[in-house]
Amino acid sequence: IETIDFNGQPALALATQAGSRAVVSLFGAQILSWIPAGSEERLYLSPAAVYDGSTPIRGGIPVCFPQFAGLGKLPKHGIVRTRPWVVGEQRTGDDYALVTLRFTETDETWAIWPQNFVAELTVVVEGERLDVELEVENTGHAPFAFTAALHTYLRVREVENARLEGLYGHEYRDSADHNRIRRDSGDMVVVEDETDRVYHDVKRPLLLRDSNRNLGINAEGFPDVVVWNPWEERCAALADLPANGFRHMLCVEAAAARQRIELDAGESWAGRQSLIAL
Ligand code: TA6
């Protein structure tokens, strides 16, 4: 595990002897790259991403906390994706590398969200796996509630050819269509238009089929799954995504969005997303 400069932001580069690699930025505790052993890049990081701290980094795995999207009055996707985290534990074994980054409230975050908390993101690369765990502790004296997500941008060869399996029969809120509540009735999700859905209560693992490579996606603690692709028009409106960027990304996010998670003083919560290159 090495500290590196990634486009002007301090980051940690993880590597295992077997050849898995990942890069985690201290800005937002955002994973920017993941290459499973013997494979190629599996996360989408926009070539037009901005790293000067003025805006979130487009791509990788942004951490959304204590608010997912615009579900409340806080800034979109919360307050930790645009702030520096500190490095905690760093460990490597024969076949894995682990880092923990920590964020503790500051005067600045208190002014936006008046709560005492510690958020910890633990990243483990091991063989074909990437495990990402977000832990939140209420270190104050009163209860608080939050929504959250690991806003994972997966790299796909051609989004129209990608197939996401495992969501059949699930209810979802369609943010791309007036927040209508629908039920998925297809064997797989195919993205061929703007897609922005919050699937509720997903207990099954998902499988992303992408040309000749597959990815298993598992979550624990995060009850919901968000599937997002901005498609052509919305992509064109995002200055930090190239015009064809939407073709090479698909966000499949582990989220706690439908219901807020409530934590009493002293309580903790943890949610995890695992990606497995198959
Ligand atoms: O997770 C989906 C979403 O909430 C979309 O509605 C879309 O706006 C996206 O996140 C990206 O948000 P951002 O603030 O990073 O541009």
PDB file of C-alpha atoms and ligand atoms in Angstrom:
ATOM      1  CA  ILE A   1       0.000   0.000   0.000  1.00  0.00           C
ATOM      2  CA  GLU A   2       1.529   3.244  -1.186  1.00  0.00           C
ATOM      3  CA  THR A   3       0.529   6.890  -0.964  1.00  0.00           C
ATOM      4  CA  ILE A   4       0.393   8.382  -4.429  1.00  0.00           C
ATOM      5  CA  ASP A   5      -0.646  11.570  -6.146  1.00  0.00           C
ATOM      6  CA  PHE A   6      -3.672  10.983  -8.356  1.00  0.00           C
ATOM      7  CA  ASN A   7      -4.272  14.040 -10.527  1.00  0.00           C
ATOM      8  CA  GLY A   8      -3.280  16.273  -7.636  1.00  0.00           C
ATOM      9  CA  GLN A   9      -5.267  14.430  -4.932  1.00  0.00           C
ATOM     10  CA  PRO A  10      -3.557  12.214  -2.371  1.00  0.00           C
ATOM     11  CA  ALA A  11      -4.595   8.603  -2.800  1.00  0.00           C
ATOM     12  CA  LEU A  12      -3.667   5.121  -1.657  1.00  0.00           C
ATOM     13  CA  ALA A  13      -2.637   2.493  -4.173  1.00  0.00           C
ATOM     14  CA  LEU A  14      -3.394  -1.068  -3.039  1.00  0.00           C
ATOM     15  CA  ALA A  15      -1.765  -4.060  -4.656  1.00  0.00           C
ATOM     16  CA  THR A  16      -1.587  -7.769  -3.859  1.00  0.00           C
ATOM     17  CA  GLN A  17       1.038 -10.271  -4.893  1.00  0.00           C
ATOM     18  CA  ALA A  18      -1.527 -12.042  -7.045  1.00  0.00           C
ATOM     19  CA  GLY A  19      -2.001  -8.820  -9.009  1.00  0.00           C
ATOM     20  CA  SER A  20      -5.216  -7.198  -7.723  1.00  0.00           C
ATOM     21  CA  ARG A  21      -5.017  -3.441  -7.601  1.00  0.00           C
ATOM     22  CA  ALA A  22      -7.125  -0.530  -6.430  1.00  0.00           C
ATOM     23  CA  VAL A  23      -6.758   3.208  -5.933  1.00  0.00           C
ATOM     24  CA  VAL A  24      -8.615   5.032  -3.150  1.00  0.00           C
ATOM     25  CA  SER A  25      -8.645   8.827  -3.039  1.00  0.00           C
ATOM     26  CA  LEU A  26      -8.528  10.498   0.378  1.00  0.00           C
ATOM     27  CA  PHE A  27     -10.897  13.077  -1.073  1.00  0.00           C
ATOM     28  CA  GLY A  28     -14.275  11.523  -0.320  1.00  0.00           C
ATOM     29  CA  ALA A  29     -12.744   8.085   0.420  1.00  0.00           C
ATOM     30  CA  GLN A  30     -13.595   7.437  -3.187  1.00  0.00           C
ATOM     31  CA  ILE A  31     -12.349   4.283  -4.885  1.00  0.00           C
ATOM     32  CA  LEU A  32     -11.149   5.418  -8.325  1.00  0.00           C
ATOM     33  CA  SER A  33      -9.844   2.203  -9.822  1.00  0.00           C
ATOM     34  CA  TRP A  34     -10.161  -1.520  -9.310  1.00  0.00           C
ATOM     35  CA  ILE A  35      -8.342  -4.121 -11.373  1.00  0.00           C
ATOM     36  CA  PRO A  36      -8.984  -7.684 -10.194  1.00  0.00           C
ATOM     37  CA  ALA A  37      -6.085 -10.140 -10.420  1.00  0.00           C
ATOM     38  CA  GLY A  38      -5.496 -11.199 -14.007  1.00  0.00           C
ATOM     39  CA  SER A  39      -8.159  -8.867 -15.318  1.00  0.00           C
ATOM     40  CA  GLU A  40      -8.706  -5.284 -16.421  1.00  0.00           C
ATOM     41  CA  GLU A  41     -10.258  -2.093 -15.043  1.00  0.00           C
ATOM     42  CA  ARG A  42     -13.805  -2.683 -13.773  1.00  0.00           C
ATOM     43  CA  LEU A  43     -14.750   0.795 -12.558  1.00  0.00           C
ATOM     44  CA  TYR A  44     -15.650   3.714 -14.768  1.00  0.00           C
ATOM     45  CA  LEU A  45     -13.763   6.911 -14.023  1.00  0.00           C
ATOM     46  CA  SER A  46     -14.633   9.818 -16.260  1.00  0.00           C
ATOM     47  CA  PRO A  47     -11.708  11.131 -18.328  1.00  0.00           C
ATOM     48  CA  ALA A  48     -13.245  14.576 -17.739  1.00  0.00           C
ATOM     49  CA  ALA A  49     -13.435  14.202 -13.929  1.00  0.00           C
ATOM     50  CA  VAL A  50     -12.382  17.239 -11.871  1.00  0.00           C
ATOM     51  CA  TYR A  51      -9.883  16.759  -9.033  1.00  0.00           C
ATOM     52  CA  ASP A  52      -9.512  20.273  -7.617  1.00  0.00           C
ATOM     53  CA  GLY A  53     -11.932  19.689  -4.750  1.00  0.00           C
ATOM     54  CA  SER A  54     -14.529  22.109  -6.141  1.00  0.00           C
ATOM     55  CA  THR A  55     -16.870  19.328  -7.195  1.00  0.00           C
ATOM     56  CA  PRO A  56     -17.231  15.554  -6.592  1.00  0.00           C
ATOM     57  CA  ILE A  57     -14.992  13.282  -8.661  1.00  0.00           C
ATOM     58  CA  ARG A  58     -17.083  11.742 -11.452  1.00  0.00           C
ATOM     59  CA  GLY A  59     -16.751   7.979 -11.381  1.00  0.00           C
ATOM     60  CA  GLY A  60     -15.358   5.194  -9.243  1.00  0.00           C
ATOM     61  CA  ILE A  61     -17.293   4.646  -6.020  1.00  0.00           C
ATOM     62  CA  PRO A  62     -18.425   7.907  -4.381  1.00  0.00           C
ATOM     63  CA  VAL A  63     -19.687   7.577  -0.801  1.00  0.00           C
ATOM     64  CA  CYS A  64     -23.089   9.208  -0.373  1.00  0.00           C
ATOM     65  CA  PHE A  65     -23.839  10.043   3.284  1.00  0.00           C
ATOM     66  CA  PRO A  66     -25.857  11.160   5.280  1.00  0.00           C
ATOM     67  CA  GLN A  67     -28.206  11.686   2.363  1.00  0.00           C
ATOM     68  CA  PHE A  68     -28.712   9.793  -0.857  1.00  0.00           C
ATOM     69  CA  ALA A  69     -29.503  12.019  -3.883  1.00  0.00           C
ATOM     70  CA  GLY A  70     -32.004  14.779  -3.090  1.00  0.00           C
ATOM     71  CA  LEU A  71     -34.036  12.804  -0.551  1.00  0.00           C
ATOM     72  CA  GLY A  72     -33.745  15.563   2.059  1.00  0.00           C
ATOM     73  CA  LYS A  73     -32.551  19.121   2.539  1.00  0.00           C
ATOM     74  CA  LEU A  74     -28.838  18.406   2.613  1.00  0.00           C
ATOM     75  CA  PRO A  75     -26.556  18.838  -0.421  1.00  0.00           C
ATOM     76  CA  LYS A  76     -27.107  16.172  -3.101  1.00  0.00           C
ATOM     77  CA  HIS A  77     -25.559  12.867  -2.034  1.00  0.00           C
ATOM     78  CA  GLY A  78     -24.592  14.297   1.337  1.00  0.00           C
ATOM     79  CA  ILE A  79     -21.486  15.903   2.711  1.00  0.00           C
ATOM     80  CA  VAL A  80     -18.601  13.434   2.795  1.00  0.00           C
ATOM     81  CA  ARG A  81     -17.876  12.904  -0.903  1.00  0.00           C
ATOM     82  CA  THR A  82     -16.325  16.354  -1.234  1.00  0.00           C
ATOM     83  CA  ARG A  83     -14.234  16.356   1.946  1.00  0.00           C
ATOM     84  CA  PRO A  84     -10.891  14.899   2.977  1.00  0.00           C
ATOM     85  CA  TRP A  85     -10.861  11.641   4.965  1.00  0.00           C
ATOM     86  CA  VAL A  86      -7.955  10.371   7.044  1.00  0.00           C
ATOM     87  CA  VAL A  87      -6.190   7.067   6.698  1.00  0.00           C
ATOM     88  CA  GLY A  88      -6.742   4.570   9.512  1.00  0.00           C
ATOM     89  CA  GLU A  89      -5.733   0.933   9.385  1.00  0.00           C
ATOM     90  CA  GLN A  90      -3.583  -0.402   6.519  1.00  0.00           C
ATOM     91  CA  ARG A  91      -2.890  -4.118   6.283  1.00  0.00           C
ATOM     92  CA  THR A  92      -1.577  -6.494   3.673  1.00  0.00           C
ATOM     93  CA  GLY A  93      -1.417 -10.278   3.733  1.00  0.00           C
ATOM     94  CA  ASP A  94      -0.195 -12.829   1.222  1.00  0.00           C
ATOM     95  CA  ASP A  95      -3.195 -12.349  -0.957  1.00  0.00           C
ATOM     96  CA  TYR A  96      -5.082  -9.251   0.220  1.00  0.00           C
ATOM     97  CA  ALA A  97      -4.688  -5.537   0.889  1.00  0.00           C
ATOM     98  CA  LEU A  98      -6.944  -3.577   3.248  1.00  0.00           C
ATOM     99  CA  VAL A  99      -7.293   0.106   4.085  1.00  0.00           C
ATOM    100  CA  THR A 100      -9.697   1.964   6.312  1.00  0.00           C
ATOM    101  CA  LEU A 101     -10.425   5.667   5.847  1.00  0.00           C
ATOM    102  CA  ARG A 102     -12.210   7.682   8.481  1.00  0.00           C
ATOM    103  CA  PHE A 103     -14.268  10.842   8.527  1.00  0.00           C
ATOM    104  CA  THR A 104     -15.251  12.606  11.758  1.00  0.00           C
ATOM    105  CA  GLU A 105     -17.603  15.596  11.823  1.00  0.00           C
ATOM    106  CA  THR A 106     -16.043  19.047  11.587  1.00  0.00           C
ATOM    107  CA  ASP A 107     -17.325  22.553  12.363  1.00  0.00           C
ATOM    108  CA  GLU A 108     -18.075  22.804   8.667  1.00  0.00           C
ATOM    109  CA  THR A 109     -20.181  19.643   8.522  1.00  0.00           C
ATOM    110  CA  TRP A 110     -21.834  20.556  11.811  1.00  0.00           C
ATOM    111  CA  ALA A 111     -23.047  23.789  10.198  1.00  0.00           C
ATOM    112  CA  ILE A 112     -24.749  21.704   7.484  1.00  0.00           C
ATOM    113  CA  TRP A 113     -25.764  18.646   9.538  1.00  0.00           C
ATOM    114  CA  PRO A 114     -25.469  19.159  13.296  1.00  0.00           C
ATOM    115  CA  GLN A 115     -24.497  15.633  14.336  1.00  0.00           C
ATOM    116  CA  ASN A 116     -21.499  13.942  15.877  1.00  0.00           C
ATOM    117  CA  PHE A 117     -20.532  10.919  13.864  1.00  0.00           C
ATOM    118  CA  VAL A 118     -17.677   8.837  12.587  1.00  0.00           C
ATOM    119  CA  ALA A 119     -17.889   7.270   9.130  1.00  0.00           C
ATOM    120  CA  GLU A 120     -15.411   4.553   8.208  1.00  0.00           C
ATOM    121  CA  LEU A 121     -14.854   3.085   4.786  1.00  0.00           C
ATOM    122  CA  THR A 122     -12.955  -0.190   4.613  1.00  0.00           C
ATOM    123  CA  VAL A 123     -11.681  -1.348   1.241  1.00  0.00           C
ATOM    124  CA  VAL A 124     -10.318  -4.848   0.701  1.00  0.00           C
ATOM    125  CA  VAL A 125      -8.924  -6.240  -2.543  1.00  0.00           C
ATOM    126  CA  GLU A 126      -8.401  -9.973  -2.684  1.00  0.00           C
ATOM    127  CA  GLY A 127      -8.111 -12.048  -5.860  1.00  0.00           C
ATOM    128  CA  GLU A 128     -11.141 -11.354  -7.996  1.00  0.00           C
ATOM    129  CA  ARG A 129     -12.984  -9.504  -5.193  1.00  0.00           C
ATOM    130  CA  LEU A 130     -13.443  -5.967  -4.040  1.00  0.00           C
ATOM    131  CA  ASP A 131     -15.192  -5.533  -0.693  1.00  0.00           C
ATOM    132  CA  VAL A 132     -16.286  -2.077   0.383  1.00  0.00           C
ATOM    133  CA  GLU A 133     -17.808  -1.509   3.793  1.00  0.00           C
ATOM    134  CA  LEU A 134     -19.266   1.716   5.138  1.00  0.00           C
ATOM    135  CA  GLU A 135     -19.663   1.909   8.881  1.00  0.00           C
ATOM    136  CA  VAL A 136     -21.364   4.791  10.649  1.00  0.00           C
ATOM    137  CA  GLU A 137     -21.295   5.463  14.361  1.00  0.00           C
ATOM    138  CA  ASN A 138     -23.454   7.973  16.165  1.00  0.00           C
ATOM    139  CA  THR A 139     -20.944   9.508  18.571  1.00  0.00           C
ATOM    140  CA  GLY A 140     -23.352  12.202  19.801  1.00  0.00           C
ATOM    141  CA  HIS A 141     -25.986  12.264  22.523  1.00  0.00           C
ATOM    142  CA  ALA A 142     -29.145  12.212  20.429  1.00  0.00           C
ATOM    143  CA  PRO A 143     -30.511   9.873  17.757  1.00  0.00           C
ATOM    144  CA  PHE A 144     -30.066  10.698  14.064  1.00  0.00           C
ATOM    145  CA  ALA A 145     -31.313   9.242  10.784  1.00  0.00           C
ATOM    146  CA  PHE A 146     -29.663   9.047   7.386  1.00  0.00           C
ATOM    147  CA  THR A 147     -29.766   7.599   3.901  1.00  0.00           C
ATOM    148  CA  ALA A 148     -26.603   6.454   2.133  1.00  0.00           C
ATOM    149  CA  ALA A 149     -25.124   4.742  -0.895  1.00  0.00           C
ATOM    150  CA  LEU A 150     -21.990   3.370  -2.430  1.00  0.00           C
ATOM    151  CA  HIS A 151     -22.541   5.029  -5.805  1.00  0.00           C
ATOM    152  CA  THR A 152     -20.628   2.450  -7.858  1.00  0.00           C
ATOM    153  CA  TYR A 153     -19.809   3.371 -11.472  1.00  0.00           C
ATOM    154  CA  LEU A 154     -19.159   0.070 -13.248  1.00  0.00           C
ATOM    155  CA  ARG A 155     -17.224   0.113 -16.499  1.00  0.00           C
ATOM    156  CA  VAL A 156     -19.027  -1.633 -19.336  1.00  0.00           C
ATOM    157  CA  ARG A 157     -17.877  -2.150 -22.893  1.00  0.00           C
ATOM    158  CA  GLU A 158     -21.146  -0.954 -24.400  1.00  0.00           C
ATOM    159  CA  VAL A 159     -24.018  -0.227 -22.050  1.00  0.00           C
ATOM    160  CA  GLU A 160     -26.732  -1.333 -24.481  1.00  0.00           C
ATOM    161  CA  ASN A 161     -25.197  -4.797 -24.569  1.00  0.00           C
ATOM    162  CA  ALA A 162     -24.908  -5.140 -20.802  1.00  0.00           C
ATOM    163  CA  ARG A 163     -27.457  -7.228 -18.905  1.00  0.00           C
ATOM    164  CA  LEU A 164     -28.163  -6.878 -15.211  1.00  0.00           C
ATOM    165  CA  GLU A 165     -29.799  -9.949 -13.704  1.00  0.00           C
ATOM    166  CA  GLY A 166     -31.391 -10.500 -10.299  1.00  0.00           C
ATOM    167  CA  LEU A 167     -33.951  -7.697 -10.102  1.00  0.00           C
ATOM    168  CA  TYR A 168     -36.893  -9.598 -11.551  1.00  0.00           C
ATOM    169  CA  GLY A 169     -40.107  -9.055  -9.587  1.00  0.00           C
ATOM    170  CA  HIS A 170     -38.737  -6.227  -7.484  1.00  0.00           C
ATOM    171  CA  GLU A 171     -40.576  -2.996  -6.853  1.00  0.00           C
ATOM    172  CA  TYR A 172     -38.755   0.184  -7.828  1.00  0.00           C
ATOM    173  CA  ARG A 173     -39.181   3.932  -7.745  1.00  0.00           C
ATOM    174  CA  ASP A 174     -38.541   5.365 -11.177  1.00  0.00           C
ATOM    175  CA  SER A 175     -36.749   8.688 -10.734  1.00  0.00           C
ATOM    176  CA  ALA A 176     -36.551   9.075 -14.518  1.00  0.00           C
ATOM    177  CA  ASP A 177     -40.356   8.976 -14.707  1.00  0.00           C
ATOM    178  CA  HIS A 178     -41.992  11.146 -12.024  1.00  0.00           C
ATOM    179  CA  ASN A 179     -41.027   8.777  -9.221  1.00  0.00           C
ATOM    180  CA  ARG A 180     -43.641   6.264 -10.333  1.00  0.00           C
ATOM    181  CA  ILE A 181     -43.611   3.010  -8.427  1.00  0.00           C
ATOM    182  CA  ARG A 182     -43.300   0.036 -10.764  1.00  0.00           C
ATOM    183  CA  ARG A 183     -42.464  -3.624 -10.603  1.00  0.00           C
ATOM    184  CA  ASP A 184     -39.700  -5.124 -12.706  1.00  0.00           C
ATOM    185  CA  SER A 185     -41.094  -7.794 -14.969  1.00  0.00           C
ATOM    186  CA  GLY A 186     -38.095  -8.625 -17.158  1.00  0.00           C
ATOM    187  CA  ASP A 187     -35.532 -11.359 -16.609  1.00  0.00           C
ATOM    188  CA  MET A 188     -32.868  -8.705 -16.808  1.00  0.00           C
ATOM    189  CA  VAL A 189     -32.447  -4.960 -16.870  1.00  0.00           C
ATOM    190  CA  VAL A 190     -31.319  -3.642 -20.245  1.00  0.00           C
ATOM    191  CA  VAL A 191     -30.353   0.029 -20.443  1.00  0.00           C
ATOM    192  CA  GLU A 192     -31.293   1.726 -23.683  1.00  0.00           C
ATOM    193  CA  ASP A 193     -32.547   5.070 -22.398  1.00  0.00           C
ATOM    194  CA  GLU A 194     -32.174   7.302 -19.353  1.00  0.00           C
ATOM    195  CA  THR A 195     -32.457   4.994 -16.353  1.00  0.00           C
ATOM    196  CA  ASP A 196     -32.641   6.099 -12.725  1.00  0.00           C
ATOM    197  CA  ARG A 197     -34.288   3.541 -10.449  1.00  0.00           C
ATOM    198  CA  VAL A 198     -34.282   2.703  -6.780  1.00  0.00           C
ATOM    199  CA  TYR A 199     -35.080  -0.993  -6.391  1.00  0.00           C
ATOM    200  CA  HIS A 200     -36.488  -1.793  -2.974  1.00  0.00           C
ATOM    201  CA  ASP A 201     -35.459  -4.559  -0.650  1.00  0.00           C
ATOM    202  CA  VAL A 202     -33.147  -6.548  -2.869  1.00  0.00           C
ATOM    203  CA  LYS A 203     -31.937  -9.679  -1.116  1.00  0.00           C
ATOM    204  CA  ARG A 204     -30.506 -11.571  -4.066  1.00  0.00           C
ATOM    205  CA  PRO A 205     -27.031 -11.212  -5.504  1.00  0.00           C
ATOM    206  CA  LEU A 206     -26.927  -9.553  -8.915  1.00  0.00           C
ATOM    207  CA  LEU A 207     -25.047 -10.554 -12.020  1.00  0.00           C
ATOM    208  CA  LEU A 208     -23.856  -8.064 -14.610  1.00  0.00           C
ATOM    209  CA  ARG A 209     -23.208  -9.699 -17.966  1.00  0.00           C
ATOM    210  CA  ASP A 210     -21.054  -7.495 -20.154  1.00  0.00           C
ATOM    211  CA  SER A 211     -19.930  -8.941 -23.490  1.00  0.00           C
ATOM    212  CA  ASN A 212     -17.447 -11.654 -22.570  1.00  0.00           C
ATOM    213  CA  ARG A 213     -17.021 -10.786 -18.899  1.00  0.00           C
ATOM    214  CA  ASN A 214     -19.290 -10.971 -15.875  1.00  0.00           C
ATOM    215  CA  LEU A 215     -19.439  -9.350 -12.494  1.00  0.00           C
ATOM    216  CA  GLY A 216     -21.182 -10.622  -9.379  1.00  0.00           C
ATOM    217  CA  ILE A 217     -22.596  -7.902  -7.117  1.00  0.00           C
ATOM    218  CA  ASN A 218     -23.540  -8.612  -3.521  1.00  0.00           C
ATOM    219  CA  ALA A 219     -24.701  -6.327  -0.763  1.00  0.00           C
ATOM    220  CA  GLU A 220     -25.321  -6.710   2.945  1.00  0.00           C
ATOM    221  CA  GLY A 221     -26.886  -4.080   5.172  1.00  0.00           C
ATOM    222  CA  PHE A 222     -27.861  -1.890   2.207  1.00  0.00           C
ATOM    223  CA  PRO A 223     -31.461  -2.895   1.443  1.00  0.00           C
ATOM    224  CA  ASP A 224     -31.846  -1.098  -1.906  1.00  0.00           C
ATOM    225  CA  VAL A 225     -30.145  -1.103  -5.302  1.00  0.00           C
ATOM    226  CA  VAL A 226     -29.944   1.988  -7.504  1.00  0.00           C
ATOM    227  CA  VAL A 227     -29.457   1.579 -11.243  1.00  0.00           C
ATOM    228  CA  TRP A 228     -28.446   4.757 -13.050  1.00  0.00           C
ATOM    229  CA  ASN A 229     -27.377   5.741 -16.531  1.00  0.00           C
ATOM    230  CA  PRO A 230     -27.853   9.358 -17.643  1.00  0.00           C
ATOM    231  CA  TRP A 231     -28.074   8.480 -21.341  1.00  0.00           C
ATOM    232  CA  GLU A 232     -27.208  10.900 -24.109  1.00  0.00           C
ATOM    233  CA  GLU A 233     -29.011  14.101 -23.248  1.00  0.00           C
ATOM    234  CA  ARG A 234     -28.329  14.183 -19.515  1.00  0.00           C
ATOM    235  CA  CYS A 235     -24.776  13.077 -20.122  1.00  0.00           C
ATOM    236  CA  ALA A 236     -24.294  16.038 -22.477  1.00  0.00           C
ATOM    237  CA  ALA A 237     -25.417  18.318 -19.640  1.00  0.00           C
ATOM    238  CA  LEU A 238     -22.737  16.977 -17.284  1.00  0.00           C
ATOM    239  CA  ALA A 239     -19.510  18.924 -17.885  1.00  0.00           C
ATOM    240  CA  ASP A 240     -17.374  16.228 -16.249  1.00  0.00           C
ATOM    241  CA  LEU A 241     -18.558  13.358 -18.486  1.00  0.00           C
ATOM    242  CA  PRO A 242     -17.490  13.101 -22.136  1.00  0.00           C
ATOM    243  CA  ALA A 243     -20.297  12.978 -24.704  1.00  0.00           C
ATOM    244  CA  ASN A 244     -20.022   9.196 -25.107  1.00  0.00           C
ATOM    245  CA  GLY A 245     -19.273   8.548 -21.409  1.00  0.00           C
ATOM    246  CA  PHE A 246     -22.724   7.132 -20.728  1.00  0.00           C
ATOM    247  CA  ARG A 247     -21.968   4.275 -23.139  1.00  0.00           C
ATOM    248  CA  HIS A 248     -19.165   2.940 -20.970  1.00  0.00           C
ATOM    249  CA  MET A 249     -20.682   3.207 -17.504  1.00  0.00           C
ATOM    250  CA  LEU A 250     -23.507   1.716 -15.541  1.00  0.00           C
ATOM    251  CA  CYS A 251     -24.073   2.683 -11.927  1.00  0.00           C
ATOM    252  CA  VAL A 252     -25.253  -0.216  -9.776  1.00  0.00           C
ATOM    253  CA  GLU A 253     -25.318   1.203  -6.280  1.00  0.00           C
ATOM    254  CA  ALA A 254     -25.745  -0.397  -2.880  1.00  0.00           C
ATOM    255  CA  ALA A 255     -28.120   1.989  -1.129  1.00  0.00           C
ATOM    256  CA  ALA A 256     -30.233   2.639   1.916  1.00  0.00           C
ATOM    257  CA  ALA A 257     -32.643   5.026   0.248  1.00  0.00           C
ATOM    258  CA  ARG A 258     -36.277   4.088   0.715  1.00  0.00           C
ATOM    259  CA  GLN A 259     -36.177   4.057   4.477  1.00  0.00           C
ATOM    260  CA  ARG A 260     -33.879   6.107   6.620  1.00  0.00           C
ATOM    261  CA  ILE A 261     -31.557   4.283   8.958  1.00  0.00           C
ATOM    262  CA  GLU A 262     -31.976   5.417  12.533  1.00  0.00           C
ATOM    263  CA  LEU A 263     -29.147   5.351  15.007  1.00  0.00           C
ATOM    264  CA  ASP A 264     -29.464   6.057  18.698  1.00  0.00           C
ATOM    265  CA  ALA A 265     -26.594   7.731  20.525  1.00  0.00           C
ATOM    266  CA  GLY A 266     -23.699   5.293  20.658  1.00  0.00           C
ATOM    267  CA  GLU A 267     -25.121   2.952  18.018  1.00  0.00           C
ATOM    268  CA  SER A 268     -23.428   1.868  14.792  1.00  0.00           C
ATOM    269  CA  TRP A 269     -24.573   0.598  11.413  1.00  0.00           C
ATOM    270  CA  ALA A 270     -22.629  -1.061   8.626  1.00  0.00           C
ATOM    271  CA  GLY A 271     -23.362  -1.822   4.979  1.00  0.00           C
ATOM    272  CA  ARG A 272     -21.187  -3.595   2.475  1.00  0.00           C
ATOM    273  CA  GLN A 273     -20.928  -4.117  -1.273  1.00  0.00           C
ATOM    274  CA  SER A 274     -18.833  -6.872  -2.810  1.00  0.00           C
ATOM    275  CA  LEU A 275     -17.900  -7.042  -6.473  1.00  0.00           C
ATOM    276  CA  ILE A 276     -16.611 -10.333  -7.829  1.00  0.00           C
ATOM    277  CA  ALA A 277     -15.065 -10.543 -11.289  1.00  0.00           C
ATOM    278  CA  LEU A 278     -16.217 -13.809 -12.872  1.00  0.00           C
TER     279      LEU A 278
HETATM  280  O1  TA6 B   1     -27.783   7.582  -8.024  1.00  0.00           O
HETATM  281  C1  TA6 B   1     -28.420   8.176  -9.096  1.00  0.00           C
HETATM  282  C2  TA6 B   1     -28.354   9.683  -8.965  1.00  0.00           C
HETATM  283  O2  TA6 B   1     -28.980  10.099  -7.801  1.00  0.00           O
HETATM  284  C3  TA6 B   1     -28.965  10.248 -10.241  1.00  0.00           C
HETATM  285  O3  TA6 B   1     -30.227  10.825 -10.051  1.00  0.00           O
HETATM  286  C4  TA6 B   1     -27.904  11.155 -10.791  1.00  0.00           C
HETATM  287  O4  TA6 B   1     -28.144  12.473 -10.634  1.00  0.00           O
HETATM  288  C5  TA6 B   1     -26.639  10.651 -10.123  1.00  0.00           C
HETATM  289  O5  TA6 B   1     -27.000  10.120  -8.896  1.00  0.00           O
HETATM  290  C6  TA6 B   1     -25.385  11.487 -10.083  1.00  0.00           C
HETATM  291  O6  TA6 B   1     -25.418  12.536  -9.190  1.00  0.00           O
HETATM  292  P1  TA6 B   1     -24.254  13.590  -9.154  1.00  0.00           P
HETATM  293  O7  TA6 B   1     -24.609  14.572  -8.080  1.00  0.00           O
HETATM  294  O8  TA6 B   1     -22.988  12.843  -8.803  1.00  0.00           O
HETATM  295  O9  TA6 B   1     -24.189  14.205 -10.518  1.00  0.00           O
END
